[in-house]
Coordinates of C-alpha atoms and ligand atoms in Angstrom, one line a residue:
M258 CA 120.4 -61.8 270.9
F259 CA 120.6 -58.3 271.8
A260 CA 123.3 -56.4 272.9
S261 CA 123.3 -55.8 276.5
T262 CA 124.0 -52.1 275.5
F263 CA 124.5 -50.4 279.0
L264 CA 122.5 -47.8 278.8
S265 CA 122.2 -45.1 281.0
P266 CA 120.9 -45.9 284.7
L267 CA 118.8 -43.2 284.1
R268 CA 116.3 -45.1 282.1
A269 CA 114.4 -46.8 284.5
G270 CA 114.0 -43.3 286.1
Y271 CA 112.7 -42.8 282.6
A272 CA 110.1 -45.0 282.7
A273 CA 108.5 -43.8 286.3
L274 CA 107.7 -40.5 284.9
L275 CA 106.5 -41.5 281.9
S276 CA 104.2 -43.7 284.0
F277 CA 103.6 -40.6 286.4
F278 CA 102.7 -38.4 283.2
L279 CA 99.9 -40.4 282.0
L280 CA 98.7 -41.0 285.3
V281 CA 97.4 -37.5 285.7
P282 CA 95.5 -37.1 282.5
M283 CA 93.2 -39.4 283.5
Q284 CA 90.8 -37.0 284.8
A285 CA 90.0 -36.5 280.7
M286 CA 89.4 -40.0 279.8
A287 CA 86.1 -41.0 277.4
Q288 CA 84.0 -42.0 280.2
T289 CA 80.6 -42.0 281.1
I290 CA 80.4 -41.5 284.5
P291 CA 82.7 -39.7 286.8
D292 CA 85.3 -42.1 288.5
Q293 CA 84.0 -39.3 291.4
I294 CA 80.9 -40.9 291.2
L295 CA 82.0 -45.1 291.0
D296 CA 84.5 -44.1 293.9
I297 CA 81.7 -43.1 296.4
L298 CA 78.8 -46.4 296.0
D299 CA 81.8 -48.3 294.9
E300 CA 83.5 -46.9 299.2
K301 CA 80.0 -45.8 300.6
C302 CA 77.8 -48.7 298.9
S303 CA 79.3 -51.7 297.7
R304 CA 80.1 -53.8 300.1
C305 CA 75.7 -54.6 300.4
H306 CA 74.9 -53.9 296.8
E307 CA 76.5 -56.1 294.5
G308 CA 77.7 -59.9 293.7
A309 CA 74.2 -61.8 292.8
K310 CA 72.7 -61.1 295.5
P311 CA 72.6 -57.3 296.7
K312 CA 70.6 -56.4 299.1
A313 CA 67.2 -54.6 298.0
E314 CA 67.7 -56.1 295.1
L315 CA 70.4 -53.7 293.8
N316 CA 73.5 -54.0 292.2
L317 CA 75.4 -50.1 292.7
T318 CA 78.7 -51.3 290.6
E319 CA 80.5 -49.8 287.4
E320 CA 78.1 -52.5 285.6
F321 CA 74.5 -51.6 286.8
V322 CA 75.0 -47.7 287.1
P323 CA 73.5 -46.2 285.8
A324 CA 71.1 -49.1 283.6
N325 CA 69.7 -49.8 286.6
L326 CA 68.9 -47.1 288.4
I327 CA 68.1 -43.8 285.9
N328 CA 63.9 -43.8 286.0
Q329 CA 64.0 -47.5 286.9
P330 CA 61.4 -48.1 289.8
S331 CA 62.9 -48.8 293.2
H332 CA 61.9 -51.8 294.7
Q333 CA 61.4 -50.1 297.9
I334 CA 59.0 -47.5 296.1
P335 CA 58.3 -48.3 293.0
E336 CA 56.7 -45.1 292.0
I337 CA 59.6 -43.5 292.6
A338 CA 62.5 -44.2 290.7
L339 CA 66.5 -44.5 291.2
I340 CA 66.8 -41.4 289.8
V341 CA 65.2 -39.5 288.2
P342 CA 67.3 -37.7 285.2
G343 CA 68.1 -33.8 286.6
N344 CA 65.9 -34.3 289.4
P345 CA 68.5 -36.1 292.4
E346 CA 65.9 -34.5 295.2
R347 CA 62.4 -37.0 293.4
S348 CA 65.7 -39.7 292.9
Y349 CA 65.2 -42.6 295.8
L350 CA 68.7 -43.2 295.4
I351 CA 69.5 -39.9 297.0
Q352 CA 65.9 -40.2 299.1
K353 CA 67.9 -43.1 300.8
I354 CA 71.0 -41.5 301.7
L355 CA 69.2 -38.2 302.8
G356 CA 67.1 -40.0 305.3
T357 CA 64.3 -38.2 303.8
E358 CA 60.5 -38.9 305.3
G359 CA 58.1 -41.1 303.9
I360 CA 61.2 -44.0 302.5
K361 CA 60.9 -47.8 303.2
G362 CA 64.1 -48.9 305.2
K363 CA 66.4 -47.3 306.7
K364 CA 68.6 -44.1 305.3
M365 CA 71.9 -45.3 304.0
P366 CA 74.3 -46.8 304.4
R367 CA 73.3 -48.5 306.7
K368 CA 76.4 -49.6 308.0
G369 CA 80.4 -48.5 307.9
E370 CA 80.8 -44.9 307.0
L371 CA 78.2 -42.2 306.1
V372 CA 78.3 -40.7 302.9
T373 CA 80.0 -37.4 303.0
A374 CA 78.6 -33.8 302.6
A375 CA 81.1 -33.4 299.2
E376 CA 79.8 -36.5 297.9
L377 CA 75.9 -35.8 298.3
E378 CA 76.8 -33.0 296.5
A379 CA 78.7 -34.9 294.0
L380 CA 76.2 -37.2 293.6
K381 CA 73.5 -34.6 293.5
S382 CA 75.4 -32.9 290.4
W383 CA 76.2 -35.6 288.7
I384 CA 71.9 -36.3 288.6
R385 CA 71.2 -32.6 287.9
S386 CA 73.7 -32.9 285.0
M387 CA 72.0 -35.6 282.7
E388 CA 69.3 -34.6 280.4
P389 CA 65.7 -34.9 282.2
Q390 CA 64.4 -37.2 279.6
S391 CA 67.3 -39.2 278.6
S392 CA 66.9 -43.0 279.2
P393 CA 69.8 -45.9 280.8
A394 CA 71.0 -46.4 277.3
A395 CA 71.7 -42.7 276.4
V396 CA 73.8 -42.7 279.2
Q397 CA 75.4 -46.0 278.5
K398 CA 74.7 -48.4 275.7
A399 CA 73.8 -51.0 277.7
E400 CA 76.6 -52.6 275.8
P401 CA 78.0 -56.1 277.1
Q402 CA 81.2 -56.5 279.3
P403 CA 83.9 -56.7 277.5
A404 CA 86.1 -60.1 277.9
F405 CA 89.7 -57.6 278.4
P406 CA 89.3 -54.0 279.0
T407 CA 91.3 -53.5 275.7
L408 CA 92.5 -54.2 272.6
T409 CA 95.8 -56.5 273.5
T410 CA 97.1 -58.5 276.4
G411 CA 100.7 -58.3 276.7
N412 CA 100.9 -59.2 273.3
L413 CA 98.1 -61.0 271.8
P414 CA 95.0 -58.9 270.5
T415 CA 91.8 -59.2 271.9
A416 CA 89.2 -59.5 270.5
E417 CA 87.7 -55.9 271.5
M418 CA 87.3 -53.3 269.8
L419 CA 88.0 -49.3 270.0
P420 CA 84.9 -47.2 272.1
A421 CA 82.9 -45.7 270.3
K422 CA 84.9 -42.0 268.7
T423 CA 87.8 -43.0 270.7
F424 CA 91.0 -43.9 269.5
L425 CA 94.0 -45.7 271.4
Y426 CA 98.1 -44.2 272.5
R427 CA 100.1 -47.3 274.3
V428 CA 103.4 -47.6 274.6
A429 CA 105.5 -50.7 276.0
H430 CA 108.5 -51.2 277.4
R431 CA 110.3 -54.7 277.1
F432 CA 113.5 -54.3 279.7
R433 CA 116.4 -55.7 278.3
G434 CA 118.0 -57.1 281.1
S435 CA 117.6 -60.1 282.9
I436 CA 115.3 -59.7 285.7
L437 CA 118.0 -62.4 288.1
D438 CA 121.0 -61.4 286.6
A439 CA 120.5 -58.0 287.3
G440 CA 119.1 -58.1 290.6
F441 CA 119.5 -55.5 292.8
D442 CA 122.0 -53.7 291.9
Q443 CA 120.4 -53.0 288.5
L444 CA 116.9 -53.1 289.9
Y445 CA 116.2 -56.1 288.1
G446 CA 116.7 -55.2 284.9
F447 CA 115.6 -51.7 284.6
D448 CA 118.7 -50.1 284.5
F449 CA 119.2 -51.7 281.2
G450 CA 117.9 -49.9 278.0
S451 CA 114.6 -51.6 277.0
N452 CA 113.0 -52.0 272.7
V453 CA 110.0 -49.2 273.2
M454 CA 106.3 -49.5 270.8
T455 CA 104.9 -46.8 270.6
E456 CA 101.0 -47.3 269.3
L457 CA 98.3 -45.7 267.5
T458 CA 95.0 -47.3 267.2
V459 CA 92.1 -45.2 264.9
P460 CA 88.7 -45.6 263.9
L461 CA 88.3 -46.2 260.1
P462 CA 84.9 -45.3 258.4
G463 CA 82.7 -48.7 258.3
G464 CA 83.7 -49.9 262.1
A465 CA 86.8 -51.0 261.2
N466 CA 90.1 -49.7 263.3
L467 CA 93.5 -49.6 262.1
S468 CA 96.5 -49.8 264.3
L469 CA 99.9 -47.7 263.7
K470 CA 102.7 -49.7 266.3
R471 CA 106.8 -48.8 265.8
Q472 CA 109.4 -50.9 267.8
S473 CA 112.7 -49.8 268.3
I474 CA 113.9 -53.6 267.4
F475 CA 115.5 -53.2 263.4
A476 CA 113.3 -50.0 263.3
T477 CA 109.6 -52.0 263.0
F478 CA 106.5 -50.5 261.8
E479 CA 103.3 -52.7 262.2
V480 CA 99.9 -51.4 259.7
A481 CA 97.7 -53.4 261.0
A482 CA 93.5 -52.9 261.1
R483 CA 90.9 -55.1 263.3
Y484 CA 87.8 -55.7 262.4
R485 CA 84.9 -57.2 264.9
L486 CA 83.1 -60.5 263.3
L487 CA 81.1 -61.2 266.6
Q488 CA 80.6 -59.7 270.0
Q489 CA 79.9 -62.3 273.2
N490 CA 76.3 -61.3 273.8
P491 CA 73.9 -64.1 276.0
E492 CA 70.9 -60.8 275.3
N493 CA 71.8 -62.4 271.6
G494 CA 72.7 -65.7 272.1
A495 CA 76.5 -64.9 271.2
P496 CA 78.7 -67.4 272.8
L497 CA 81.8 -65.4 272.3
S498 CA 83.7 -62.4 270.5
L499 CA 85.6 -63.3 266.9
A500 CA 87.7 -60.5 265.4
L501 CA 90.5 -60.5 262.7
Y502 CA 94.0 -58.6 263.2
A503 CA 95.7 -59.4 259.9
G504 CA 98.9 -56.6 258.2
F505 CA 101.9 -56.0 258.8
D506 CA 105.7 -55.3 260.2
W507 CA 108.1 -53.9 258.1
A508 CA 112.2 -53.5 259.1
S509 CA 113.1 -50.1 258.6
T510 CA 116.0 -50.0 259.6
G511 CA 118.7 -48.3 257.4
N512 CA 121.2 -50.8 258.0
L513 CA 120.0 -54.6 257.3
R514 CA 122.3 -57.1 255.2
D515 CA 119.9 -59.5 253.2
P516 CA 120.2 -62.5 254.4
A517 CA 120.3 -64.2 251.4
D518 CA 123.9 -62.5 250.2
T519 CA 125.3 -61.2 253.6
G520 CA 127.9 -58.7 251.6
R521 CA 125.0 -56.3 250.2
T522 CA 122.6 -54.0 252.3
M523 CA 119.3 -54.6 251.6
G524 CA 116.9 -51.7 250.1
R525 CA 114.5 -50.2 252.3
F526 CA 112.1 -51.3 251.1
E527 CA 112.7 -55.2 249.9
G528 CA 110.2 -57.9 250.3
E529 CA 112.5 -59.4 252.2
R530 CA 112.2 -57.0 255.2
F531 CA 108.1 -57.7 255.6
A532 CA 105.6 -59.9 257.6
W533 CA 103.5 -60.3 257.3
F534 CA 100.2 -61.8 259.4
A535 CA 96.5 -62.6 260.3
Q536 CA 95.0 -63.4 263.5
L537 CA 91.5 -64.4 264.7
P538 CA 91.2 -63.5 268.5
A539 CA 87.5 -65.8 270.4
S540 CA 87.2 -64.5 273.4
M541 CA 84.8 -65.4 276.6
R542 CA 83.8 -64.0 279.6
S543 CA 82.1 -65.4 282.4
E544 CA 82.0 -62.9 285.8
K545 CA 85.6 -62.9 286.4
I546 CA 87.7 -64.8 284.2
S547 CA 87.8 -64.6 280.8
L548 CA 89.4 -66.8 278.4
L549 CA 91.4 -66.2 274.5
V550 CA 92.7 -67.8 272.0
V551 CA 93.9 -66.5 268.6
P552 CA 95.1 -68.4 265.7
G553 CA 97.5 -66.9 263.7
I554 CA 99.1 -67.3 260.3
L555 CA 103.1 -65.2 260.1
V556 CA 104.7 -65.4 256.4
N557 CA 108.2 -64.1 256.0
G558 CA 108.5 -63.5 259.9
N559 CA 112.5 -62.8 260.7
V560 CA 113.8 -60.1 258.6
L561 CA 117.3 -62.1 258.8
I562 CA 116.4 -65.4 257.7
E563 CA 115.8 -66.2 253.9
G564 CA 112.7 -68.2 253.0
E565 CA 111.4 -69.6 256.2
D566 CA 108.6 -72.1 256.5
M567 CA 105.5 -70.0 257.3
L568 CA 104.5 -69.9 261.6
T569 CA 100.9 -70.8 262.7
T570 CA 101.1 -69.8 266.1
L571 CA 97.9 -70.3 268.7
G572 CA 97.8 -67.8 271.3
I573 CA 96.2 -68.5 275.0
A574 CA 95.1 -65.9 277.2
G575 CA 93.7 -65.7 280.4
R576 CA 92.8 -62.9 282.3
L577 CA 90.8 -63.1 286.2
S578 CA 89.5 -59.8 287.4
V579 CA 90.4 -59.3 291.0
N580 CA 88.1 -56.1 291.7
R581 CA 86.6 -53.9 289.2
Y582 CA 90.6 -52.3 288.8
L583 CA 92.8 -55.1 288.7
A584 CA 93.3 -58.2 287.3
L585 CA 95.0 -61.3 286.8
F586 CA 96.9 -62.5 282.7
G587 CA 98.7 -64.4 281.4
E588 CA 99.8 -65.3 277.9
V589 CA 102.0 -67.9 275.6
V590 CA 101.5 -67.9 272.4
P591 CA 103.7 -72.1 270.6
I592 CA 104.3 -71.8 268.0
L593 CA 102.0 -75.4 265.9
S594 CA 104.4 -75.2 263.0
G595 CA 107.0 -73.9 260.4
A596 CA 109.0 -74.1 263.8
D597 CA 112.1 -75.2 261.7
T598 CA 112.9 -72.1 260.5
A599 CA 111.5 -69.8 263.6
N600 CA 113.8 -67.3 265.0
P601 CA 113.6 -64.3 267.7
V602 CA 113.7 -61.8 265.4
G603 CA 116.6 -59.3 266.7
G604 CA 118.7 -62.4 266.7
V605 CA 119.8 -65.4 265.9
L606 CA 119.9 -67.9 268.3
F607 CA 121.4 -71.4 267.7
D608 CA 121.7 -74.6 270.5
T609 CA 125.4 -76.1 270.8
D610 CA 124.1 -78.4 267.6
G611 CA 124.3 -74.8 265.6
R612 CA 120.3 -75.3 265.1
R613 CA 118.5 -72.8 265.3
I614 CA 116.1 -72.5 268.0
F615 CA 113.3 -70.0 269.9
Y616 CA 111.0 -70.1 272.8
D617 CA 107.3 -69.7 272.7
T618 CA 106.9 -66.2 274.4
F619 CA 105.5 -65.8 277.4
V620 CA 103.9 -63.5 279.6
L621 CA 102.7 -63.4 282.7
G622 CA 101.3 -60.2 285.3
L623 CA 99.1 -57.6 286.2
E624 CA 96.6 -55.3 285.1
L625 CA 95.5 -52.3 286.1
V626 CA 92.0 -50.8 284.7
K627 CA 91.4 -47.2 286.3
G628 CA 89.9 -43.7 284.7
G629 CA 90.1 -45.0 281.4
H630 CA 93.9 -46.4 281.4
V631 CA 95.5 -49.6 280.9
F632 CA 98.3 -50.1 283.1
H633 CA 100.1 -54.3 282.4
V634 CA 103.0 -54.2 284.2
F635 CA 103.9 -58.4 283.6
V636 CA 107.4 -60.7 283.1
T637 CA 108.1 -61.8 280.0
N638 CA 110.8 -63.8 278.0
S639 CA 110.5 -61.6 275.0
G640 CA 111.9 -58.8 273.6
G641 CA 110.2 -58.1 271.0
N642 CA 106.5 -56.4 270.8
T643 CA 105.7 -56.2 267.5
T644 CA 103.1 -59.7 265.8
G645 CA 105.5 -60.7 264.0
Q646 CA 108.8 -60.3 266.9
Y647 CA 106.5 -62.2 269.3
M648 CA 104.8 -64.3 266.9
S649 CA 108.3 -66.0 265.9
G650 CA 109.4 -67.2 268.7
A651 CA 110.8 -65.8 272.0
N652 CA 114.6 -64.6 273.2
F653 CA 115.0 -66.2 276.5
D654 CA 114.3 -69.3 278.5
V655 CA 111.5 -69.0 281.1
F656 CA 113.0 -72.2 282.7
S657 CA 116.2 -71.4 283.2
G658 CA 114.9 -68.8 284.8
D659 CA 115.6 -65.6 282.6
L660 CA 112.4 -63.5 282.3
R661 CA 112.6 -60.0 282.1
F662 CA 110.4 -57.4 282.8
G663 CA 108.1 -55.1 280.5
F664 CA 105.1 -53.3 280.4
N665 CA 102.3 -51.6 278.3
I666 CA 100.1 -48.8 279.2
Y667 CA 97.0 -47.9 276.8
R668 CA 95.2 -44.1 276.9
L669 CA 91.8 -43.8 275.4
I670 CA 91.6 -40.4 274.1
D671 CA 88.1 -38.9 272.9
L672 CA 88.8 -37.6 269.4
P673 CA 87.7 -33.9 268.8
Ligands
HEC721 C1 75.4 -52.3 305.0 C2 74.7 -52.3 304.1 C3 74.9 -51.6 303.3 C4 75.7 -50.7 302.8 C5 76.8 -49.7 303.0 C6 74.2 -50.0 302.1 N1 73.7 -49.9 301.9 FE1 72.1 -49.7 300.4 N2 70.5 -51.3 302.1 C7 70.9 -51.8 302.7 C8 69.6 -52.7 302.9 C9 69.8 -53.7 303.8 C10 68.8 -52.7 302.1 C11 67.2 -53.2 302.0 C12 66.7 -52.9 303.3 C13 66.8 -50.9 304.1 O1 66.4 -50.0 303.1 O2 67.2 -51.0 305.0 C14 68.8 -51.2 301.6 C15 68.6 -50.6 300.0 C16 68.6 -49.1 299.1 C17 68.1 -49.3 298.9 C18 66.6 -49.1 298.3 C19 66.7 -49.9 296.9 C20 65.1 -50.5 295.9 O3 65.4 -50.5 294.8 O4 63.9 -49.5 296.9 C21 68.6 -48.1 298.1 C22 68.6 -46.8 296.6 C23 69.9 -47.9 298.7 N3 69.8 -49.3 299.8 C24 71.0 -46.9 298.2 C25 72.7 -47.1 299.0 C26 73.4 -46.3 298.6 C27 73.0 -45.9 298.1 C28 74.6 -46.9 299.5 C29 75.5 -46.1 300.0 C30 75.5 -44.7 300.0 C31 73.7 -48.3 300.2 N4 72.7 -48.4 299.9 C32 75.3 -48.7 300.9 C33 72.1 -52.0 302.9 C34 73.2 -51.0 303.2

């Protein structure tokens, strides 16, 4: 069990500040369609132009813009493309908003709030900024919709990869105070310290990604490679995405006692400090629902236990998207074998008979995707979040109401 070191209540403020700090540079994100444009279409058009049967067969939601528009004949007057790159006046989309003479049907939007002059100007300059000969593929690679918006759910790796020419920064906190015990007076646990992880994931030559994580429990570093074996794509018949995520955790903290000989301190690079893992995330998406299954193995997972059995786990996660920004997600990571010696990293838990115990790691929360950022806010029963930590089992019993808050914030940044 982690000592509930009662750290400054400023921690909660720090967490809030950090989120704001990361929110501000959102606009600088890697992004093919400016957010401003998506927001206009979202607000003024998508209520009629979305879903399975959009008006005039024109879907104006993110997945279909701009592939559906650029150099694509309009439904009403096929001689006129919906967007003519570089030329807003000749673009049927703009003509329909302006009510230009010669259009068929009504001026857009047919009902609801009109497009303001500033919004019209934004749409026009977006079209003007496109290279005249650009094809939809040049503006946005017609990649299939990913099942998950980023590289992990709460803890589990997804089968996604970094978008081209970007790297990822993530900060993740797992608050130490129990939500119910802390109550309102201690802001449901935010007043206690948290276990903090930072992550940097970069592209490697050959299409792999390399992740480097550092988590505060035992000053653990995680180094792992990610490689996509298959990408779900209805066009070529691939039913699911599949990736490999493999590497190690290294408990680097100086002062660790050797579990085999508690009288001695372990050297910094002793084998006992390394936990080795491999996982095979497989995901599927159908419209609003995504599923993720992550079989995994973990060897020497707990630095406080000598000679533990290899663990096999089966992570299962689901995501239900509510709209373009918001989704609900959950995950569990049951230990299938090796449970006899399994124990949460960071502390050794025993039941009243002196047997080692653990709980299956569990996360349930909200996901917000905005401007290239992904935010996860959730409740969990695990204080650890490196692969070795959460695969080793969780510290707290959900069924007795022992839950903690946690969050992940991911930011994609363009490579120079
Ligand atoms: C209240 C529903 C509604 C809203 C809101 C709306 N549309 Fe439409 N849209 C329609 C209908 C119905 C049609 C077909 C009949 C017509 O053109 O009047 C249409 C047709 C179109 C067409 C012609 C498509 C083609 O391929 O020929 C375009 C372009 C278009 N809309 C753009 C927009 C844009 C841009 C917005 C937002 C600024 C918008 N619409 C908002 C209902 C709507």
